[in-house]
mmCIF file of C-alpha atoms in Angstrom:
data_model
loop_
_atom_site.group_PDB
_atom_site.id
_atom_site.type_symbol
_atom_site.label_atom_id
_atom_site.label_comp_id
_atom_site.label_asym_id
_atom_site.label_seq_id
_atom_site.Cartn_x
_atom_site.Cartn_y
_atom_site.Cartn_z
ATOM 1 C CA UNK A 1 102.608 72.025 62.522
ATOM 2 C CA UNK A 2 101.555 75.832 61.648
ATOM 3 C CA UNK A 3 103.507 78.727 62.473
ATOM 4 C CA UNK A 4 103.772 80.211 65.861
ATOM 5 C CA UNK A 5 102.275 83.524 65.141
ATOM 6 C CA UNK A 6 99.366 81.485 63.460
ATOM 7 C CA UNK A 7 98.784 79.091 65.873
ATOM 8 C CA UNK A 8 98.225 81.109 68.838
ATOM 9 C CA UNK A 9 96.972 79.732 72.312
ATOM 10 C CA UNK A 10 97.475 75.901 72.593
ATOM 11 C CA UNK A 11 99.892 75.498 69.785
ATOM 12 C CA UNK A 12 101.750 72.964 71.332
ATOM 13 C CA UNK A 13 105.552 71.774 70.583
ATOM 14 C CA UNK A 14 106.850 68.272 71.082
ATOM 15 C CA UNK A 15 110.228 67.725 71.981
ATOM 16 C CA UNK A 16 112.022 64.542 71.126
ATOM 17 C CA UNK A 17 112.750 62.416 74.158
ATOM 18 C CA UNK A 18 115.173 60.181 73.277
ATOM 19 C CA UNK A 19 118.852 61.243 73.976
ATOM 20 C CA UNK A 20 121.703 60.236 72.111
ATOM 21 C CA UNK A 21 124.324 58.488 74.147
ATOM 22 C CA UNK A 22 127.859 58.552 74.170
ATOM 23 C CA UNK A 23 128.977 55.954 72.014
ATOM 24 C CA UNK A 24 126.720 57.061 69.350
ATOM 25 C CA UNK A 25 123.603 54.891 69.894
ATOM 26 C CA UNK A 26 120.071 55.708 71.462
ATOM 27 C CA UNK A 27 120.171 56.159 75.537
ATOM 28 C CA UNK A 28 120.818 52.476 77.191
ATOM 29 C CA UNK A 29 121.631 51.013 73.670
ATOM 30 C CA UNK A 30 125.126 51.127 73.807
ATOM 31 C CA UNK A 31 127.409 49.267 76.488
ATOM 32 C CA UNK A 32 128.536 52.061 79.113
ATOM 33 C CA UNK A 33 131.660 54.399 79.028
ATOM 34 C CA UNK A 34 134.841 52.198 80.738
ATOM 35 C CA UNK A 35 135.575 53.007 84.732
ATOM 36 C CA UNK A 36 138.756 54.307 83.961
ATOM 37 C CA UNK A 37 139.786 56.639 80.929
ATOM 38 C CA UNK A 38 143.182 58.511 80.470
ATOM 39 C CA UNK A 39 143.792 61.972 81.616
ATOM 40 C CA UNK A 40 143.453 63.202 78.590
ATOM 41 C CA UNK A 41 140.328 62.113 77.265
ATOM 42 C CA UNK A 42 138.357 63.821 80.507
ATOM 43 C CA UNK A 43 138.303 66.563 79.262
ATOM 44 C CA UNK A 44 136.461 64.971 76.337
ATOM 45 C CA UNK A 45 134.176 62.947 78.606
ATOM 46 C CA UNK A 46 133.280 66.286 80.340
ATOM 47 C CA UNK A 47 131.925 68.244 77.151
ATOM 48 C CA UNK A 48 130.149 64.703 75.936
ATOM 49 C CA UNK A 49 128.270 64.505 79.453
ATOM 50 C CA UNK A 50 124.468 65.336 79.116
ATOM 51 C CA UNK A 51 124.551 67.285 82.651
ATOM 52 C CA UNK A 52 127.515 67.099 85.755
ATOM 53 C CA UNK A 53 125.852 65.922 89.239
ATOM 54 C CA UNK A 54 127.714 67.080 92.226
ATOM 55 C CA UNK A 55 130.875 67.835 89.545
ATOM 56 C CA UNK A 56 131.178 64.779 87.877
ATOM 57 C CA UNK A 57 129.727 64.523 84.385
ATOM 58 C CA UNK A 58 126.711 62.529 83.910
ATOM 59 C CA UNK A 59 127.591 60.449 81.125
ATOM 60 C CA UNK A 60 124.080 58.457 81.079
ATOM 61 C CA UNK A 61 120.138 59.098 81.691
ATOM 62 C CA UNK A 62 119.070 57.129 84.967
ATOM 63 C CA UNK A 63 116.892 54.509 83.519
ATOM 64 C CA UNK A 64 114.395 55.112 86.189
ATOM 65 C CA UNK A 65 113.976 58.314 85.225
ATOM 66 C CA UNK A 66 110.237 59.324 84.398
ATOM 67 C CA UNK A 67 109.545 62.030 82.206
ATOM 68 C CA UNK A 68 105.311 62.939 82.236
ATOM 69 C CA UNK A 69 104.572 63.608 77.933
ATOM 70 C CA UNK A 70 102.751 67.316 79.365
ATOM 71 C CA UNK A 71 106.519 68.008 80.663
ATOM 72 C CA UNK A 72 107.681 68.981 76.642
ATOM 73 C CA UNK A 73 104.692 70.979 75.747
ATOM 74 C CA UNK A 74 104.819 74.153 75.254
ATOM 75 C CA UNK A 75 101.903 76.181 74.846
ATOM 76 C CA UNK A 76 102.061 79.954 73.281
ATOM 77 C CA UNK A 77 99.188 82.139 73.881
ATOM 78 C CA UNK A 78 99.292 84.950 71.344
ATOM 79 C CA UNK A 79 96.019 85.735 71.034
ATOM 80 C CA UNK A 80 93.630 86.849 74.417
ATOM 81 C CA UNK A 81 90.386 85.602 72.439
ATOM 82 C CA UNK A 82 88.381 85.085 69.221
ATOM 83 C CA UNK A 83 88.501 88.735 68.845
ATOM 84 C CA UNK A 84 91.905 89.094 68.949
ATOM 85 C CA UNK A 85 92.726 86.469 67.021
ATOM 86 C CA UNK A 86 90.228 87.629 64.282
ATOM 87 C CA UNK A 87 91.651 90.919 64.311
ATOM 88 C CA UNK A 88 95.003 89.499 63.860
ATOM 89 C CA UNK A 89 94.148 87.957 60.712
ATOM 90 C CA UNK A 90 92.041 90.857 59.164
ATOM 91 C CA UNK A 91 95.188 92.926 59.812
ATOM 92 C CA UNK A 92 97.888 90.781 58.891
ATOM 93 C CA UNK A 93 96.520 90.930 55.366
ATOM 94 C CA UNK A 94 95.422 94.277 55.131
ATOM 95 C CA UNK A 95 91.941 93.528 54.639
ATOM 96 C CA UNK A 96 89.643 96.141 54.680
ATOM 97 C CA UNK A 97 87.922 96.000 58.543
ATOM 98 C CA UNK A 98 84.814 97.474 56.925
ATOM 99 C CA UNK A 99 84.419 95.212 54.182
ATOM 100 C CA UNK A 100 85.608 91.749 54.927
ATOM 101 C CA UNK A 101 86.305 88.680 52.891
ATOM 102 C CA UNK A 102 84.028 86.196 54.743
ATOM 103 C CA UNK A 103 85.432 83.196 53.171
ATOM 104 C CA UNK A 104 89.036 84.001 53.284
ATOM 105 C CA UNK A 105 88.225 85.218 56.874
ATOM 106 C CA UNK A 106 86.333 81.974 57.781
ATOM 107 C CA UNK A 107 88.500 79.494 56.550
ATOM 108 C CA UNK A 108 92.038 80.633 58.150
ATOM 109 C CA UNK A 109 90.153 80.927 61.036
ATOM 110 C CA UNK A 110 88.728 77.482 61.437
ATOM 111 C CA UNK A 111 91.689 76.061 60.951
ATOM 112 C CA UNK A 112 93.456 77.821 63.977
ATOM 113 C CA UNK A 113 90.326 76.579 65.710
ATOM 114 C CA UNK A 114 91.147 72.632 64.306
ATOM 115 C CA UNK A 115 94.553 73.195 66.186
ATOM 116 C CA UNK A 116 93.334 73.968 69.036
ATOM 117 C CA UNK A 117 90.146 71.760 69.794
ATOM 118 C CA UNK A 118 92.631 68.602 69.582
ATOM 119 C CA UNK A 119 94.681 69.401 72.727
ATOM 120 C CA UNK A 120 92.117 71.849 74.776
ATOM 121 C CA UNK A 121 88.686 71.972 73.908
ATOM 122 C CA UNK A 122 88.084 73.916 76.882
ATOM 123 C CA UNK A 123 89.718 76.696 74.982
ATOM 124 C CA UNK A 124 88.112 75.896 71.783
ATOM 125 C CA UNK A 125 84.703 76.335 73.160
ATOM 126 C CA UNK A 126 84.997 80.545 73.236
ATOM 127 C CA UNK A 127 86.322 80.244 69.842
ATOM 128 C CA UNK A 128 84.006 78.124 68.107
ATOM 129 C CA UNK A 129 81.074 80.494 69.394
ATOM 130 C CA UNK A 130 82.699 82.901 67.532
ATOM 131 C CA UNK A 131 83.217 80.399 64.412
ATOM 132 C CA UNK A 132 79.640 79.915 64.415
ATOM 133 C CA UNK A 133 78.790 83.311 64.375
ATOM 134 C CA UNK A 134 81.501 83.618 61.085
ATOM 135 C CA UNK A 135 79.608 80.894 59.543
ATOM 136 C CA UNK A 136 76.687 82.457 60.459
ATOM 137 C CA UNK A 137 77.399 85.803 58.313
ATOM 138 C CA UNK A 138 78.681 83.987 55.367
ATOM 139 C CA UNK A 139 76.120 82.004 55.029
ATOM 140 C CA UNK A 140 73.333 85.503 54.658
ATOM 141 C CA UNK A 141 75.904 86.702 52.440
ATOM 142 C CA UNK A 142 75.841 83.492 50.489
ATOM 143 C CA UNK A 143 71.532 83.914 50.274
ATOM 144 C CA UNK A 144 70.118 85.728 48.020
ATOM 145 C CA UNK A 145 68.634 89.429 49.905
ATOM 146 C CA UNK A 146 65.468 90.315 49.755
ATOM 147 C CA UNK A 147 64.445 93.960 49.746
ATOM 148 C CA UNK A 148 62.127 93.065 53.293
ATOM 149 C CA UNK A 149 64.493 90.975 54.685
ATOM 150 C CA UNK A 150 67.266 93.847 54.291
ATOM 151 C CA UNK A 151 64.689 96.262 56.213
ATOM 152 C CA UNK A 152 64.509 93.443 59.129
ATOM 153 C CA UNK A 153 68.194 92.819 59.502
ATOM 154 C CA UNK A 154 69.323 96.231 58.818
ATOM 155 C CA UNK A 155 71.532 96.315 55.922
ATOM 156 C CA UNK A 156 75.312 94.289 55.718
ATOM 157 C CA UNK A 157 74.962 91.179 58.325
ATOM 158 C CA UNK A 158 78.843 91.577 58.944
ATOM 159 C CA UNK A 159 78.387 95.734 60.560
ATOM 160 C CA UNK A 160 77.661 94.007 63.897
ATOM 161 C CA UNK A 161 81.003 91.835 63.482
ATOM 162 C CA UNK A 162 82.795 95.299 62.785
ATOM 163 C CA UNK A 163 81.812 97.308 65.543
ATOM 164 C CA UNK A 164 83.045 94.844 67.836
ATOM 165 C CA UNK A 165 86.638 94.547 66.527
ATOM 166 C CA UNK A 166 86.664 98.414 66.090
ATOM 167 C CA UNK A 167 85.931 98.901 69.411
ATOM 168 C CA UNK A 168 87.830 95.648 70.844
ATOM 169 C CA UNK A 169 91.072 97.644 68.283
ATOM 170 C CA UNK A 170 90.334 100.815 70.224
ATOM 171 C CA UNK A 171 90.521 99.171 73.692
ATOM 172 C CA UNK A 172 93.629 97.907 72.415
ATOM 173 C CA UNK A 173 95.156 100.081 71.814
ATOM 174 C CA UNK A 174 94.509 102.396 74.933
ATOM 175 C CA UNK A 175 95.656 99.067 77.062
ATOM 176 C CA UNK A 176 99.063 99.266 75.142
ATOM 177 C CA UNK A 177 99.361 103.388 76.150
ATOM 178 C CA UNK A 178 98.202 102.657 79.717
ATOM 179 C CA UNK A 179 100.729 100.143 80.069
ATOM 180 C CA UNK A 180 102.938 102.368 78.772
ATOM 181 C CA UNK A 181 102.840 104.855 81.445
ATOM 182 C CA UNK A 182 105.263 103.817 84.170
ATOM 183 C CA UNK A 183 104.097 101.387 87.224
ATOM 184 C CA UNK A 184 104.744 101.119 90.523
ATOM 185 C CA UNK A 185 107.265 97.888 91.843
ATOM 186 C CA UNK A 186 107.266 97.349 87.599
ATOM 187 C CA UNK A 187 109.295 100.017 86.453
ATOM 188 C CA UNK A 188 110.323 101.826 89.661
ATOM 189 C CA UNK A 189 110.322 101.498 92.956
ATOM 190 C CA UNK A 190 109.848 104.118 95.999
ATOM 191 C CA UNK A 191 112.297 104.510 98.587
ATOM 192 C CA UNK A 192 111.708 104.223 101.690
ATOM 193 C CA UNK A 193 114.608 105.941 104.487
ATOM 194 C CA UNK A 194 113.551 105.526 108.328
ATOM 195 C CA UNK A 195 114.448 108.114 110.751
ATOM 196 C CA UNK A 196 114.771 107.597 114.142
ATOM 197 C CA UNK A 197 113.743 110.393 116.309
ATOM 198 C CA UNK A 198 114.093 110.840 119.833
ATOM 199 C CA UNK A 199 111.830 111.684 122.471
ATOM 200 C CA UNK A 200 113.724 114.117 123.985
ATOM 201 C CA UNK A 201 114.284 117.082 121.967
ATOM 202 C CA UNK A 202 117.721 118.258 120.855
ATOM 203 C CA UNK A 203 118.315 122.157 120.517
ATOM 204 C CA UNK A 204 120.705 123.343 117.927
ATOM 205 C CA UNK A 205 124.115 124.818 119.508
ATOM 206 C CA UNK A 206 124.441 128.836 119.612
ATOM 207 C CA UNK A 207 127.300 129.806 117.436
ATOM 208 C CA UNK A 208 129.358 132.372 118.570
ATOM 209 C CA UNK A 209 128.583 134.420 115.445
ATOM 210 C CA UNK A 210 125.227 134.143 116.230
ATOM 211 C CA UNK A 211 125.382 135.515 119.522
ATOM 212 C CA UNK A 212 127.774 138.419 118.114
ATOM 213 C CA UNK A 213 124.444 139.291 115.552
ATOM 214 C CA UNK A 214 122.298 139.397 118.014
ATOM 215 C CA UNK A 215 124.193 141.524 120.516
ATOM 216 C CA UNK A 216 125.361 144.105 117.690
ATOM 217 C CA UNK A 217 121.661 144.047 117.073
ATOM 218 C CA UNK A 218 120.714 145.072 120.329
ATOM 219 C CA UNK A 219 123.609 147.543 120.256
ATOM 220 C CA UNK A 220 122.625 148.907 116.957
ATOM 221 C CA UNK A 221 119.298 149.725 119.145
ATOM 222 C CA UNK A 222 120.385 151.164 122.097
ATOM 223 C CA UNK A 223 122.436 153.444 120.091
ATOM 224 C CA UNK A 224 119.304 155.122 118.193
ATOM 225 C CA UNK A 225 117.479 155.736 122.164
ATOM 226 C CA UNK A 226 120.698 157.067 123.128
ATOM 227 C CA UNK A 227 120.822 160.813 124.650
ATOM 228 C CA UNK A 228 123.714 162.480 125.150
ATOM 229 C CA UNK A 229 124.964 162.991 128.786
ATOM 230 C CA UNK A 230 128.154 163.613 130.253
ATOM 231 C CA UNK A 231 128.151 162.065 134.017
ATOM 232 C CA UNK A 232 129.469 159.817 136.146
ATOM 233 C CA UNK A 233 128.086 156.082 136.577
ATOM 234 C CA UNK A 234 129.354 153.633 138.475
ATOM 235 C CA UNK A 235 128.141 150.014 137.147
ATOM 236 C CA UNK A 236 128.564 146.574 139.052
ATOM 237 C CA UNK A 237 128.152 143.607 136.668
ATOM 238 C CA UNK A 238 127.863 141.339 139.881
ATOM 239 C CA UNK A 239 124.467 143.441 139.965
ATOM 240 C CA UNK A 240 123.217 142.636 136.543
ATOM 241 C CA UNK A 241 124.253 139.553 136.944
ATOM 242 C CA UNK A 242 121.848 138.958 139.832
ATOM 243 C CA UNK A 243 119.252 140.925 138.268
ATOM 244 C CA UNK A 244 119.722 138.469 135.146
ATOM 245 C CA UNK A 245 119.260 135.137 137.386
ATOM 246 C CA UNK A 246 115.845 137.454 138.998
ATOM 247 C CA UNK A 247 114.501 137.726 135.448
ATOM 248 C CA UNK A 248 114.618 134.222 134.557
ATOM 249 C CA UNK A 249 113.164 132.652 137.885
ATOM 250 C CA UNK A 250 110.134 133.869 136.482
ATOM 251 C CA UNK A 251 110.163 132.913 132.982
ATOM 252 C CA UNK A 252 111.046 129.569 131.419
ATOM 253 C CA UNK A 253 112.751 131.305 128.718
ATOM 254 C CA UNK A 254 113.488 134.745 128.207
ATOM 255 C CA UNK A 255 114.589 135.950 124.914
ATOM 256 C CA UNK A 256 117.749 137.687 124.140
ATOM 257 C CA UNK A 257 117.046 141.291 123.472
ATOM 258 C CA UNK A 258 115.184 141.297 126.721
ATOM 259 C CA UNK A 259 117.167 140.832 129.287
ATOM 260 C CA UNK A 260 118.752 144.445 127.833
ATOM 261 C CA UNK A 261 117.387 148.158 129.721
ATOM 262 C CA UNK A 262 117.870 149.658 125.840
ATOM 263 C CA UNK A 263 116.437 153.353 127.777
ATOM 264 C CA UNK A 264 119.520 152.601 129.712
ATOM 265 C CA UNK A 265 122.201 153.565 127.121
ATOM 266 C CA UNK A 266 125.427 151.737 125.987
ATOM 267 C CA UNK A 267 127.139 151.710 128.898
ATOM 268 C CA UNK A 268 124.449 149.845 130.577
ATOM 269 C CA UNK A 269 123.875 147.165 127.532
ATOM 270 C CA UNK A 270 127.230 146.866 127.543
ATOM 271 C CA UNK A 271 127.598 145.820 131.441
ATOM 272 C CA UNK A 272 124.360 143.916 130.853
ATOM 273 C CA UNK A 273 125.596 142.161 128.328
ATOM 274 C CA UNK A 274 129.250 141.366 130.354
ATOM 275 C CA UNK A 275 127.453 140.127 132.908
ATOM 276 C CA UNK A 276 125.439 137.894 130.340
ATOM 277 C CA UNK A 277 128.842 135.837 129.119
ATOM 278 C CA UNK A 278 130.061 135.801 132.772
ATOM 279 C CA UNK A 279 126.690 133.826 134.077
ATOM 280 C CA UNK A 280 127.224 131.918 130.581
ATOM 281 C CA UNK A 281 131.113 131.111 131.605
ATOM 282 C CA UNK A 282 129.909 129.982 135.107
ATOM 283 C CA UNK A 283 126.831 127.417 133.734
ATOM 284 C CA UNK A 284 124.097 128.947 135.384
ATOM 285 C CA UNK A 285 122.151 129.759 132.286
ATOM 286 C CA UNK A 286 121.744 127.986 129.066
ATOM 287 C CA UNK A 287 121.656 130.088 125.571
ATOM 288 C CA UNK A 288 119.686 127.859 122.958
ATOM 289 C CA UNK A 289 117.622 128.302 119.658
ATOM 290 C CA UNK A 290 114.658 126.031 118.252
ATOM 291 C CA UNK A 291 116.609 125.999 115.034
ATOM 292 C CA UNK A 292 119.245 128.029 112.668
ATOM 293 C CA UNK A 293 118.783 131.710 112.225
ATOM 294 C CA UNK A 294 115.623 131.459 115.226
ATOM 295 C CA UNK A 295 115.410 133.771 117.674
ATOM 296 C CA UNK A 296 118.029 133.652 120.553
ATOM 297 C CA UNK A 297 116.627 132.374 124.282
ATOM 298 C CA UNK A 298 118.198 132.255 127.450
ATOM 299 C CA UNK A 299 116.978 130.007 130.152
ATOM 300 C CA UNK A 300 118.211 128.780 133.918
ATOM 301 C CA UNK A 301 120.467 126.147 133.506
ATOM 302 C CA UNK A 302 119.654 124.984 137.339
ATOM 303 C CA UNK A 303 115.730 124.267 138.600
ATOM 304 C CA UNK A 304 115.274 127.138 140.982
ATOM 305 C CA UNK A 305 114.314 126.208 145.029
#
């Protein structure tokens, strides 16, 4: 039997079949194990047993029991093709790939080929093609060369042999980097998170230090318009309130620095602004954002008749 790293594709391995039984002979030789055994020989019985079946040992084969003779062969496929196989050997001996022994060459690999056309000749079909073609180029090296015959052929009859295991070796190789590189669902895998979104849109909640930015904003505004005027002003925030609930009937949304007369001064921002929180207290408007630090919007918090 040759060596597994010799042998290649359809090296096969046999397996013995008989199985030794537990008084010492060859399976169904021997008379059978007794019904009943003392306690402590079970644990005995149990590491004798050839295999436990619903957790009782198994002390005998079934004699019924077929096994097919393809069930112990094992077949080990080192080598994807004649080329491969033929590079194997050039390199495992450090031959030189531009100058190869023919007949070293040639002979190791018939005999892989002898292995293999006794158990699959399908397989040995690609490979003795390429034994031919070895054959072949040892037997014009064998012939004596003639100086028009060397013009025909075009020098060494092995360079066409060598270009294709230098280029099969360079393919090679690049498979080995490419499989390298990491795959998808080989060596990772992507993850996949569902979200669930709604069909009815959720607004973010106004902070109250939100609202306090935007209104010292506003203030910070109506402070650089601001002329001063010493007289007397009497302001109703049950007005601006009203005039708030005016403004929005006929917008959707209204943003928050508009709903402020900034030519007004601060004592009119700042009623505005009173009257703001009180319609806010009282639900009839809404005070949203389409997201964090967006601009402020107030709306009706009621459909309007």
């Amino acid at each position: 039997m040759p060596q597994a790293d010799a042998a290649g594709a359809g090296a096969v391995i046999e397996l013995p079949q008989p199985l030794i039984g537990v008084d010492g002979g060859v399976d169904g030789g021997g008379p059978a194990a007794p019904a009943t055994a003392p306690t402590d020989a079970a644990p005995a019985a149990d590491a004798l047993g050839i295999a436990r079946l619903y957790g009782e040992p198994m002390l005998r084969m079934p004699t019924d029991l077929y096994i097919p003779p393809d069930a112990l062969e094992i077949f080990l496929e080192a080598f994807e093709g004649p080329l491969d196989l033929l590079l194997y050997l050039i390199r495992k001996q450090n031959f030189n790939i531009l100058d190869i022994p023919m007949a070293q060459v040639t002979l190791q690999y018939l005999k892989y080929v002898d292995q293999i056309r006794v158990r699959n000749l399908e397989l040995a079909a690609e490979y003795l093609l390429m034994a031919a073609m070895l054959i072949e180029i040892k037997s014009r090296m064998l012939l004596p060369s003639r100086k028009s015959d060397v013009e025909e052929d075009g020098g060494d009859p092995r360079a066409e042999l060598v270009r294709r295991l230098l280029d099969y070796e360079q393919i090679k190789l690049a498979a080995y980097d490419l499989n390298a590189i990491p795959q998808f669902e080989r060596d990772f895998v992507r993850t996949q998170i569902f979200i669930e979104q709604s069909l009815t849109p959720t607004w973010p909640e106004v902070e109250p230090v939100d609202l306090q930015q935007a209104w010292l904003d506003v203030l910070k505004r109506a402070k650089l318009t601001q002329h001063h005027r010493i007289s007397r002003q009497e302001l109703s925030v049950r007005e601006h309130m009203s005039s708030i609930l005016r403004r929005l009937q006929s917008s959707r949304f209204v943003e928050f620095s508009e709903l402020f007369d900034i030519a007004g001064g601060v004592p009119v921002v700042v009623v505005n602004f009173v009257a703001l929180l009180e319609l806010a207290k009282e639900t009839l408007i809404e005070i949203t954002q389409a997201e964090p630090f967006a601009p402020i919007y107030v709306r009706l918090a009621y459909s309007p008749a």
